[in-house]
Amino acid sequence: MMHSGIKKPFTEVIKANIGDAHAMGQRPITFLRQVVALCTYPNLLDSPSFPEDAKERARRILQGCGGNSLGSYTASQGINCIREDVASYIERRDGGVPADPDNIYLTTGASDGISAILKILVSGGGKSRTGVMIPIPQYPLYSAAISELDAIQVNYYLDEENCWALNVNELRRALNEAKAYCNPKVLCIINPGNPTGQVQNRKCIEDVIHFAWEEKLFLLADEVYQDNVYSEGCQFHSFKKILYEMGPEYYNNVELASFHSTSKGYMGECGYRGGYMEVINLHPEIKGQLVKLLSVRLCPPVSGQAAMDIVVNPPVPGEESYAQFIKEKESVLNNLAKKAKLTEDMFNKIPGIHCNPLQGAMYAFPRIFIPSKAIEEAKAHKMAPDMFYCMKLLEETGICVVPGSGFGQREGTYHFRMTILPPVEKLKILLEKVKDFHIKFLEKYA
Amino acid sequence: MMHSGIKKPFTEVIKANIGDAHAMGQRPITFLRQVVALCTYPNLLDSPSFPEDAKERARRILQGCGGNSLGSYTASQGINCIREDVASYIERRDGGVPADPDNIYLTTGASDGISAILKILVSGGGKSRTGVMIPIPQYPLYSAAISELDAIQVNYYLDEENCWALNVNELRRALNEAKAYCNPKVLCIINPGNPTGQVQNRKCIEDVIHFAWEEKLFLLADEVYQDNVYSEGCQFHSFKKILYEMGPEYYNNVELASFHSTSKGYMGECGYRGGYMEVINLHPEIKGQLVKLLSVRLCPPVSGQAAMDIVVNPPVPGEESYAQFIKEKESVLNNLAKKAKLTEDMFNKIPGIHCNPLQGAMYAFPRIFIPSKAIEEAKAHKMAPDMFYCMKLLEETGICVVPGSGFGQREGTYHFRMTILPPVEKLKILLEKVKDFHIKFLEKYA
């Protein structure tokens, strides 16, 4: 579609298709990079230009490394002291609910952890093929992993009319239908939602946990956007915390794996491929299989493990770097909150576009009206109508977004996913361009 | 076996079981760490304590990163300019044979590349299940990946009497037998050998390539020890180079993937999980599948990509850091060569142990005589005899090595793999301890 040499009606391609914060100009958190640089080149531990709290973190991480070097393999599960820091972080986050470092696995980004646990949980062929329930719309890692594992994808639909809420009746419908042709064992939740940006409330999480308990489903909670919550009245609740608050019948029985990452939040360190997974009530035999699987790949990248440590163990009040850290963190998060609101408001002013509130994460997933003439033309090109729309948008404006069909959507509805990561001024221009494009598109295919 | 609290007849466990150089005290190459630190914390680009050639490398890498940050995702195939550096390195290494950056894929260590290409090449069930030929003894990544993919492991045996040479007649025997029950499509070679340490000569590589051409096998050349060659008269020849020298009938037809890594050589940067794969004559459709598979994991860790860049693009004569770099590199490699000879000599002085020359890589794989009484006792404990031997060695001396049964060996022969990574003085003590242990073991079970 993009022919080199042919003049385009725009001067710059704006990539709003992937949650890649630094590529869109977000600055790294200084403290995190200082610690990783100190670990990388320990001569810097003698440099007066690095703060003492960063040096302390670096020394502690290096003590956890063979030969005090980031260049050594670590245990497949990750460096002990970092897993301890992750456990402490989870306890603080969840108001004191206990977390055991033995249940923490450091991973190569969250994707690696999700693929690994799915691989372990999926087994059996024929009618006993494992069913994995995923939200629609979903993040395509899930559909790709399920298909790679030859498991069965079981769709449950989020309720667009109700801010993409997760409804347990819909879970039950999907489960009961799936039981006819597979063995549903896993229920995946993305909270805050990707691409849909909803933040689940406590009642909804309780309902989901009760449902998983009742139906003996393994809960897989993708919580990588836990620091990205913007809307008034919305709050992130971890599945782990609510599970414990529901009492021992639940927390002694429901199997849960939850995921976090260095890539999102206010750090946006995608390139480090850092992450962790916490497992609850995982059968010891399954745990053994998991460790065996992970050990084939030796260990997660050690600089990513170090980055993860700083995500869960940032400067605290009283430390030298605290003031700068908090300023940088709040600047990123306040900016994202502002852009979430701006995006929602601007989209909802465009005729033929409806956008739910961006309560969390870092994407808008607006519903777009595509006229039937455009749908016909798309079909003539053998393209999904929203793919056709997104290609036209790219060709005419240089704006790159992802068609809703890449995430799944209710039949006959059309969407696209757009990140809110461009800087505010650029985002405004981008939204104006989408508006102009959309109005012209409606006119053209009226 | 190791009970906490029970006093052991040693004061320290010596881990000679894994090729983890830094954990055994090898120092990182200064230049590599300087470049990665500069990339991590670009404020250091203003620091007078970093050399200009390191800064140049860092600036170039950062220019290849979105937002000039290691924290951005890269293309799934890896950063363009690093793939260009890899291609130039291969051309220099192979005396001018052309290398195309489009054929280079940066990976999360070599293991990740090997698993990915095997996944793409393996297909089909029943009698058409894909056979993958691997050397015995082998590095267990291969057997694990083959079993994970539900492919068929086809063993060919290296010739222990002949310095672990690869014999094409043995390849042919293995292939012909395998054709009865599977569809052999892939031939894996490890050169220099792991765990066996042999370095293949040019004639042998030619024979293997001719065989692969004749039988239409996909060649998978694990060449991660290409910088680790020690014996007089031995030289590393890449499969790629020999393939081209054999002429167009070969280099236009034989499919080849070769692998390198930051983990071995003189850098020993295992923790960075850096590596690359070069593919030759890969069908465009297969290439498309490969990119799709790799894109699910987004990208290899970017600091590992940066480390890989320095492995292929180290300081050259005339540059500020050259003298120190070459001193550090030669110190590591000379030490390894010295330890390779020392280990071979010491083992061969022990009655009941025979050790082939350690021509390359970083392991000894001596053959050990285990008396029949010990074999019986092992069987009573439901253990492989060499596992029994290695457990006894660990319990009595604190030395940790890996039994030959973990790599595969001819029925009725026993081995263990030991790294030569401990510092010389420690290695001498270790070898003396093995000697004392072995002599006592022979006496006890005489």
mmCIF file of C-alpha atoms in Angstrom, chain B residues 91-333:
data_model
loop_
_atom_site.group_PDB
_atom_site.id
_atom_site.type_symbol
_atom_site.label_atom_id
_atom_site.label_comp_id
_atom_site.label_asym_id
_atom_site.label_seq_id
_atom_site.Cartn_x
_atom_site.Cartn_y
_atom_site.Cartn_z
ATOM 1 C CA GLU B 91 31.919 -11.627 5.853
ATOM 2 C CA ARG B 92 35.239 -10.883 7.593
ATOM 3 C CA ARG B 93 35.185 -14.229 9.398
ATOM 4 C CA ASP B 94 34.447 -16.140 6.202
ATOM 5 C CA GLY B 95 36.998 -14.405 4.017
ATOM 6 C CA GLY B 96 34.569 -12.316 2.034
ATOM 7 C CA VAL B 97 31.683 -14.732 1.498
ATOM 8 C CA PRO B 98 28.681 -12.364 1.279
ATOM 9 C CA ALA B 99 26.232 -12.079 4.181
ATOM 10 C CA ASP B 100 22.859 -10.336 3.941
ATOM 11 C CA PRO B 101 21.489 -8.503 7.000
ATOM 12 C CA ASP B 102 18.011 -9.642 5.899
ATOM 13 C CA ASN B 103 19.108 -13.201 6.661
ATOM 14 C CA ILE B 104 20.202 -12.305 10.197
ATOM 15 C CA TYR B 105 17.825 -12.675 13.129
ATOM 16 C CA LEU B 106 18.882 -11.454 16.549
ATOM 17 C CA THR B 107 17.740 -13.882 19.242
ATOM 18 C CA THR B 108 17.374 -14.295 23.004
ATOM 19 C CA GLY B 109 20.565 -16.358 23.284
ATOM 20 C CA ALA B 110 21.284 -19.099 20.767
ATOM 21 C CA SER B 111 18.782 -21.446 22.476
ATOM 22 C CA ASP B 112 15.880 -19.233 21.493
ATOM 23 C CA GLY B 113 16.936 -19.210 17.845
ATOM 24 C CA ILE B 114 17.431 -22.970 17.769
ATOM 25 C CA SER B 115 14.014 -23.598 19.362
ATOM 26 C CA ALA B 116 12.333 -21.163 16.972
ATOM 27 C CA ILE B 117 13.777 -22.634 13.777
ATOM 28 C CA LEU B 118 13.062 -26.186 14.953
ATOM 29 C CA LYS B 119 9.468 -25.207 15.673
ATOM 30 C CA ILE B 120 9.098 -23.877 12.130
ATOM 31 C CA LEU B 121 10.729 -26.926 10.519
ATOM 32 C CA VAL B 122 8.823 -29.551 12.460
ATOM 33 C CA SER B 123 5.440 -30.547 11.114
ATOM 34 C CA GLY B 124 3.261 -33.554 10.441
ATOM 35 C CA GLY B 125 2.117 -36.538 12.532
ATOM 36 C CA GLY B 126 2.255 -40.326 12.210
ATOM 37 C CA LYS B 127 4.963 -41.836 10.012
ATOM 38 C CA SER B 128 5.468 -38.386 8.543
ATOM 39 C CA ARG B 129 6.561 -37.010 11.920
ATOM 40 C CA THR B 130 9.658 -34.904 11.430
ATOM 41 C CA GLY B 131 12.957 -36.559 12.308
ATOM 42 C CA VAL B 132 15.711 -34.345 13.671
ATOM 43 C CA MET B 133 19.220 -35.792 13.570
ATOM 44 C CA ILE B 134 21.395 -34.876 16.522
ATOM 45 C CA PRO B 135 24.852 -35.963 17.650
ATOM 46 C CA ILE B 136 25.240 -38.256 20.601
ATOM 47 C CA PRO B 137 26.561 -36.970 22.951
ATOM 48 C CA GLN B 138 24.491 -33.789 22.450
ATOM 49 C CA TYR B 139 23.647 -30.615 24.291
ATOM 50 C CA PRO B 140 20.280 -31.345 26.002
ATOM 51 C CA LEU B 141 18.559 -28.269 24.542
ATOM 52 C CA TYR B 142 18.152 -30.364 21.383
ATOM 53 C CA SER B 143 16.486 -33.383 22.948
ATOM 54 C CA ALA B 144 14.252 -31.109 25.059
ATOM 55 C CA ALA B 145 13.156 -28.997 22.077
ATOM 56 C CA ILE B 146 12.541 -32.089 19.924
ATOM 57 C CA SER B 147 10.428 -33.698 22.613
ATOM 58 C CA GLU B 148 8.512 -30.474 23.283
ATOM 59 C CA LEU B 149 7.679 -30.297 19.566
ATOM 60 C CA ASP B 150 6.665 -33.945 19.438
ATOM 61 C CA ALA B 151 9.244 -34.577 16.712
ATOM 62 C CA ILE B 152 11.458 -37.675 16.470
ATOM 63 C CA GLN B 153 15.008 -37.594 17.784
ATOM 64 C CA VAL B 154 17.335 -39.409 15.379
ATOM 65 C CA ASN B 155 20.690 -40.154 16.995
ATOM 66 C CA TYR B 156 23.988 -40.265 15.183
ATOM 67 C CA TYR B 157 27.007 -41.207 17.255
ATOM 68 C CA LEU B 158 30.253 -39.277 17.357
ATOM 69 C CA ASP B 159 33.364 -41.477 17.178
ATOM 70 C CA GLU B 160 34.970 -41.408 20.618
ATOM 71 C CA GLU B 161 37.931 -43.568 19.472
ATOM 72 C CA ASN B 162 38.642 -40.903 16.889
ATOM 73 C CA CYS B 163 38.520 -37.713 18.983
ATOM 74 C CA TRP B 164 34.730 -37.523 18.724
ATOM 75 C CA ALA B 165 34.892 -37.089 14.960
ATOM 76 C CA LEU B 166 31.714 -36.952 12.903
ATOM 77 C CA ASN B 167 31.649 -39.749 10.353
ATOM 78 C CA VAL B 168 29.358 -39.502 7.337
ATOM 79 C CA ASN B 169 28.855 -43.268 7.194
ATOM 80 C CA GLU B 170 27.346 -43.035 10.658
ATOM 81 C CA LEU B 171 25.101 -40.189 9.491
ATOM 82 C CA ARG B 172 23.952 -42.377 6.606
ATOM 83 C CA ARG B 173 23.273 -45.348 8.894
ATOM 84 C CA ALA B 174 21.229 -43.211 11.241
ATOM 85 C CA LEU B 175 19.287 -41.583 8.414
ATOM 86 C CA ASN B 176 18.462 -44.828 6.648
ATOM 87 C CA GLU B 177 17.222 -46.480 9.811
ATOM 88 C CA ALA B 178 15.146 -43.423 10.692
ATOM 89 C CA LYS B 179 13.410 -43.327 7.308
ATOM 90 C CA ALA B 180 11.490 -46.433 8.331
ATOM 91 C CA TYR B 181 9.585 -44.612 11.074
ATOM 92 C CA CYS B 182 9.772 -40.868 10.427
ATOM 93 C CA ASN B 183 10.566 -38.160 7.917
ATOM 94 C CA PRO B 184 14.084 -36.925 8.692
ATOM 95 C CA LYS B 185 14.350 -33.297 7.638
ATOM 96 C CA VAL B 186 16.904 -31.624 9.878
ATOM 97 C CA LEU B 187 20.549 -32.364 10.639
ATOM 98 C CA CYS B 188 21.998 -30.652 13.723
ATOM 99 C CA ILE B 189 25.745 -30.188 14.081
ATOM 100 C CA ILE B 190 27.519 -28.732 17.106
ATOM 101 C CA ASN B 191 30.955 -27.425 16.136
ATOM 102 C CA PRO B 192 33.085 -26.987 18.201
ATOM 103 C CA GLY B 193 31.369 -29.779 20.081
ATOM 104 C CA ASN B 194 29.399 -29.563 23.294
ATOM 105 C CA PRO B 195 29.971 -31.601 25.460
ATOM 106 C CA THR B 196 32.669 -33.296 23.398
ATOM 107 C CA GLY B 197 35.017 -30.414 22.510
ATOM 108 C CA GLN B 198 36.071 -31.647 19.056
ATOM 109 C CA VAL B 199 36.694 -29.170 16.239
ATOM 110 C CA GLN B 200 35.601 -30.410 12.821
ATOM 111 C CA ASN B 201 38.122 -30.222 9.995
ATOM 112 C CA ARG B 202 37.324 -28.838 6.566
ATOM 113 C CA LYS B 203 37.051 -32.258 4.908
ATOM 114 C CA CYS B 204 34.514 -33.426 7.464
ATOM 115 C CA ILE B 205 32.392 -30.287 6.997
ATOM 116 C CA GLU B 206 32.486 -30.760 3.218
ATOM 117 C CA ASP B 207 31.323 -34.347 3.634
ATOM 118 C CA VAL B 208 28.458 -33.279 5.875
ATOM 119 C CA ILE B 209 27.359 -30.549 3.482
ATOM 120 C CA HIS B 210 27.471 -32.963 0.557
ATOM 121 C CA PHE B 211 25.395 -35.426 2.556
ATOM 122 C CA ALA B 212 22.837 -32.743 3.452
ATOM 123 C CA TRP B 213 22.644 -31.694 -0.200
ATOM 124 C CA GLU B 214 22.183 -35.290 -1.358
ATOM 125 C CA GLU B 215 19.539 -36.055 1.221
ATOM 126 C CA LYS B 216 17.852 -32.633 1.157
ATOM 127 C CA LEU B 217 18.362 -32.110 4.876
ATOM 128 C CA PHE B 218 18.116 -28.721 6.532
ATOM 129 C CA LEU B 219 21.469 -28.053 8.205
ATOM 130 C CA LEU B 220 21.435 -26.517 11.631
ATOM 131 C CA ALA B 221 24.955 -25.473 12.647
ATOM 132 C CA ASP B 222 25.402 -24.598 16.309
ATOM 133 C CA GLU B 223 28.613 -22.594 16.164
ATOM 134 C CA VAL B 224 28.466 -20.774 19.495
ATOM 135 C CA TYR B 225 31.996 -21.900 20.386
ATOM 136 C CA GLN B 226 33.524 -20.487 17.188
ATOM 137 C CA ASP B 227 35.994 -18.379 19.201
ATOM 138 C CA ASN B 228 36.923 -21.282 21.495
ATOM 139 C CA VAL B 229 39.534 -23.291 19.585
ATOM 140 C CA TYR B 230 42.709 -24.307 21.407
ATOM 141 C CA SER B 231 44.546 -27.267 19.880
ATOM 142 C CA GLU B 232 47.527 -26.816 17.550
ATOM 143 C CA GLY B 233 46.417 -27.422 13.979
ATOM 144 C CA CYS B 234 42.728 -27.004 14.712
ATOM 145 C CA GLN B 235 40.847 -24.142 13.165
ATOM 146 C CA PHE B 236 37.215 -23.113 13.127
ATOM 147 C CA HIS B 237 35.557 -23.280 9.703
ATOM 148 C CA SER B 238 31.999 -22.067 9.476
ATOM 149 C CA PHE B 239 29.512 -24.225 7.591
ATOM 150 C CA LYS B 240 28.501 -21.095 5.691
ATOM 151 C CA LYS B 241 32.034 -20.535 4.401
ATOM 152 C CA ILE B 242 32.599 -24.115 3.303
ATOM 153 C CA LEU B 243 29.150 -24.186 1.704
ATOM 154 C CA TYR B 244 30.101 -21.224 -0.492
ATOM 155 C CA GLU B 245 33.485 -22.662 -1.332
ATOM 156 C CA MET B 246 31.791 -25.834 -2.572
ATOM 157 C CA GLY B 247 30.146 -23.847 -5.365
ATOM 158 C CA PRO B 248 26.726 -22.682 -6.545
ATOM 159 C CA GLU B 249 25.153 -26.143 -6.762
ATOM 160 C CA TYR B 250 25.582 -26.255 -2.987
ATOM 161 C CA TYR B 251 25.147 -22.647 -1.891
ATOM 162 C CA ASN B 252 22.048 -22.184 -4.029
ATOM 163 C CA ASN B 253 20.365 -25.286 -2.663
ATOM 164 C CA VAL B 254 21.431 -26.364 0.808
ATOM 165 C CA GLU B 255 19.298 -24.806 3.541
ATOM 166 C CA LEU B 256 21.364 -23.737 6.521
ATOM 167 C CA ALA B 257 20.823 -21.944 9.795
ATOM 168 C CA SER B 258 23.813 -21.107 11.959
ATOM 169 C CA PHE B 259 23.915 -19.715 15.478
ATOM 170 C CA HIS B 260 26.146 -17.547 17.591
ATOM 171 C CA SER B 261 25.797 -16.125 21.081
ATOM 172 C CA THR B 262 27.137 -13.570 23.557
ATOM 173 C CA SER B 263 27.383 -16.329 26.174
ATOM 174 C CA LYS B 264 30.513 -18.209 25.155
ATOM 175 C CA GLY B 265 33.719 -17.164 23.331
ATOM 176 C CA TYR B 266 35.864 -14.820 25.415
ATOM 177 C CA MET B 267 32.938 -12.627 26.527
ATOM 178 C CA GLY B 268 30.951 -15.182 28.495
ATOM 179 C CA GLU B 269 27.973 -12.822 28.727
ATOM 180 C CA CYS B 270 25.363 -15.520 29.386
ATOM 181 C CA GLY B 271 23.067 -13.264 31.406
ATOM 182 C CA TYR B 272 22.480 -10.872 28.520
ATOM 183 C CA ARG B 273 20.713 -13.549 26.492
ATOM 184 C CA GLY B 274 22.119 -12.198 23.252
ATOM 185 C CA GLY B 275 22.560 -14.175 20.060
ATOM 186 C CA TYR B 276 21.961 -14.281 16.357
ATOM 187 C CA MET B 277 20.934 -16.755 13.692
ATOM 188 C CA GLU B 278 21.873 -16.556 10.013
ATOM 189 C CA VAL B 279 19.669 -18.411 7.533
ATOM 190 C CA ILE B 280 20.628 -19.422 3.999
ATOM 191 C CA ASN B 281 18.147 -20.545 1.322
ATOM 192 C CA LEU B 282 15.221 -20.367 3.704
ATOM 193 C CA HIS B 283 12.014 -20.553 1.660
ATOM 194 C CA PRO B 284 10.218 -17.161 1.681
ATOM 195 C CA GLU B 285 7.074 -18.802 3.054
ATOM 196 C CA ILE B 286 9.039 -20.335 5.934
ATOM 197 C CA LYS B 287 10.680 -16.959 6.521
ATOM 198 C CA GLY B 288 7.234 -15.417 6.834
ATOM 199 C CA GLN B 289 6.239 -18.042 9.395
ATOM 200 C CA LEU B 290 9.454 -17.427 11.311
ATOM 201 C CA VAL B 291 8.870 -13.680 11.528
ATOM 202 C CA LYS B 292 5.302 -14.319 12.661
ATOM 203 C CA LEU B 293 6.473 -16.711 15.357
ATOM 204 C CA LEU B 294 9.170 -14.322 16.571
ATOM 205 C CA SER B 295 6.788 -11.372 16.620
ATOM 206 C CA VAL B 296 4.586 -13.028 19.258
ATOM 207 C CA ARG B 297 7.483 -12.531 21.671
ATOM 208 C CA LEU B 298 7.830 -8.939 20.415
ATOM 209 C CA CYS B 299 11.644 -8.631 20.353
ATOM 210 C CA PRO B 300 14.853 -10.016 21.859
ATOM 211 C CA PRO B 301 16.108 -8.108 24.929
ATOM 212 C CA VAL B 302 17.634 -4.906 23.626
ATOM 213 C CA SER B 303 20.627 -4.827 25.977
ATOM 214 C CA GLY B 304 21.420 -8.342 24.739
ATOM 215 C CA GLN B 305 21.244 -7.036 21.182
ATOM 216 C CA ALA B 306 23.683 -4.260 22.159
ATOM 217 C CA ALA B 307 26.027 -6.828 23.734
ATOM 218 C CA MET B 308 25.852 -8.924 20.559
ATOM 219 C CA ASP B 309 26.856 -5.846 18.575
ATOM 220 C CA ILE B 310 30.097 -5.578 20.517
ATOM 221 C CA VAL B 311 30.834 -9.269 20.094
ATOM 222 C CA VAL B 312 30.729 -8.797 16.314
ATOM 223 C CA ASN B 313 32.093 -5.260 16.268
ATOM 224 C CA PRO B 314 34.873 -5.039 18.876
ATOM 225 C CA PRO B 315 37.634 -2.379 18.899
ATOM 226 C CA VAL B 316 39.974 -2.510 15.894
ATOM 227 C CA PRO B 317 43.637 -1.491 15.602
ATOM 228 C CA GLY B 318 43.927 2.272 15.801
ATOM 229 C CA GLU B 319 40.974 2.685 18.138
ATOM 230 C CA GLU B 320 41.469 3.964 21.673
ATOM 231 C CA SER B 321 40.234 0.794 23.390
ATOM 232 C CA TYR B 322 41.994 -1.708 21.133
ATOM 233 C CA ALA B 323 45.043 -2.408 23.306
ATOM 234 C CA GLN B 324 43.039 -3.110 26.450
ATOM 235 C CA PHE B 325 40.453 -5.124 24.531
ATOM 236 C CA ILE B 326 43.006 -7.390 22.883
ATOM 237 C CA LYS B 327 44.813 -7.889 26.191
ATOM 238 C CA GLU B 328 41.599 -8.930 27.927
ATOM 239 C CA LYS B 329 40.498 -11.159 25.044
ATOM 240 C CA GLU B 330 43.829 -12.948 24.789
ATOM 241 C CA SER B 331 44.100 -13.367 28.504
ATOM 242 C CA VAL B 332 40.760 -15.202 28.586
ATOM 243 C CA LEU B 333 41.499 -17.358 25.533
#
